[in-house]
Amino acid sequence: AGNYGFQAQPVGFPGGFIPPPVQSQPTMDGAIWMPIPPSVPNCPPGLEYLTQIDQILIHQQLEVLEIVTGFEENNKYELKNALGQRVYFAAEDTDCLTRNCCGPSRPFTMKIIDNLGREVIRLHRPLRCEACCCPCCLQELEVQAPPGTTVGYVVQNWTFCLPKFTIQDEKRKDILKIKGPCVVCRCCEDVHFEVISLDETCPVGRISKQWTGIVREMFTDTDNFGISFPMDLDVKMKAVMIGACFLI
């Protein structure tokens, strides 16, 4: 974990975090961070990176101890651009009891950190039902950017077959919809969730779970996802789409 900026707590940086390299230079694990973009007016701090990209690849870090023991650990993810440069690093923040008792339906807080070591996005999911059969307790996720400032929500819709979600802004106004396939677990192929307009006529983007191979799919719970969106989409909605990916 030290390769990602989490080491013994130094003076002046709370929580045991030290910032990763600020320039486009390799880290200890050989990864290269995306160069820091210039500031953008009316853009939440740290989301300037999103103004320059139209897709994000999310790679879950493989936890060896979890594979060997089956003991669920906090998930960690790399968020990369199309060039393979690391844009953000995400780390789950939940307690041991919650992770291992509640499983995939557990509540969580996800902290997303940028090149400067700042927490620029925070995702919060409360404890809700894992299935969509109960319309009064569906999944929901709040997206804050920066932490403490809500920019949007992802809300699960009650349906009998197709998994559906609605992307909302900070005022709970519906902005976009997400529609998934009838079968969300497919062998040897990717699974796509389409991001569409509210009237469901115009495609806006896509969230895809990538097939990682039979061995990895059978013996680990690590996932790889891809997110695509228009370059000129509001950066706040891009951040909410990242949150939607983690909820899915």
Short mmCIF file of N, CA and C in Angstrom, two decimals, residues 162 180-192 209-214 217:
data_model
loop_
_atom_site.label_atom_id
_atom_site.label_comp_id
_atom_site.label_asym_id
_atom_site.label_seq_id
_atom_site.Cartn_x
_atom_site.Cartn_y
_atom_site.Cartn_z
N LEU A 162 -34.52 -5.32 -15.59
CA LEU A 162 -33.35 -4.53 -15.94
C LEU A 162 -32.87 -3.69 -14.77
N GLY A 180 -28.93 -1.11 -17.35
CA GLY A 180 -28.05 -2.26 -17.49
C GLY A 180 -28.72 -3.41 -18.20
N PRO A 181 -28.01 -4.51 -18.41
CA PRO A 181 -28.55 -5.69 -19.09
C PRO A 181 -29.37 -6.55 -18.14
N CYS A 182 -30.16 -7.46 -18.72
CA CYS A 182 -30.95 -8.39 -17.89
C CYS A 182 -30.04 -9.29 -17.06
N VAL A 183 -28.94 -9.74 -17.67
CA VAL A 183 -27.99 -10.62 -16.99
C VAL A 183 -26.71 -9.82 -16.77
N VAL A 184 -26.39 -9.54 -15.50
CA VAL A 184 -25.23 -8.71 -15.21
C VAL A 184 -23.95 -9.52 -15.01
N CYS A 185 -24.05 -10.85 -15.03
CA CYS A 185 -22.87 -11.71 -14.93
C CYS A 185 -22.80 -12.58 -16.19
N ARG A 186 -21.88 -12.25 -17.07
CA ARG A 186 -21.74 -12.99 -18.32
C ARG A 186 -20.34 -13.56 -18.42
N CYS A 187 -20.25 -14.78 -18.94
CA CYS A 187 -18.96 -15.44 -19.05
C CYS A 187 -18.28 -15.04 -20.35
N CYS A 188 -17.00 -14.66 -20.21
CA CYS A 188 -16.12 -14.39 -21.35
C CYS A 188 -16.50 -13.15 -22.15
N GLU A 189 -17.23 -12.22 -21.57
CA GLU A 189 -17.52 -10.97 -22.27
C GLU A 189 -17.78 -9.85 -21.28
N ASP A 190 -17.63 -8.62 -21.79
CA ASP A 190 -17.86 -7.45 -20.96
C ASP A 190 -19.35 -7.26 -20.71
N VAL A 191 -19.67 -6.55 -19.63
CA VAL A 191 -21.05 -6.22 -19.30
C VAL A 191 -21.19 -4.70 -19.35
N HIS A 192 -22.18 -4.21 -20.10
CA HIS A 192 -22.30 -2.77 -20.35
C HIS A 192 -23.54 -2.19 -19.68
N LYS A 209 -18.23 -3.27 -17.19
CA LYS A 209 -17.43 -4.18 -16.38
C LYS A 209 -16.67 -5.09 -17.35
N GLN A 210 -15.36 -5.07 -17.25
CA GLN A 210 -14.53 -5.78 -18.20
C GLN A 210 -14.26 -7.21 -17.74
N TRP A 211 -14.36 -8.14 -18.67
CA TRP A 211 -14.04 -9.54 -18.39
C TRP A 211 -12.54 -9.67 -18.19
N THR A 212 -12.12 -10.24 -17.06
CA THR A 212 -10.70 -10.28 -16.71
C THR A 212 -10.08 -11.67 -16.83
N GLY A 213 -10.84 -12.63 -17.33
CA GLY A 213 -10.29 -13.98 -17.48
C GLY A 213 -10.90 -14.94 -16.48
N ILE A 214 -10.97 -16.19 -16.85
CA ILE A 214 -11.68 -17.19 -16.05
C ILE A 214 -11.06 -17.37 -14.67
N GLU A 217 -11.76 -14.21 -12.48
CA GLU A 217 -13.18 -14.08 -12.21
C GLU A 217 -13.65 -15.12 -11.18
#
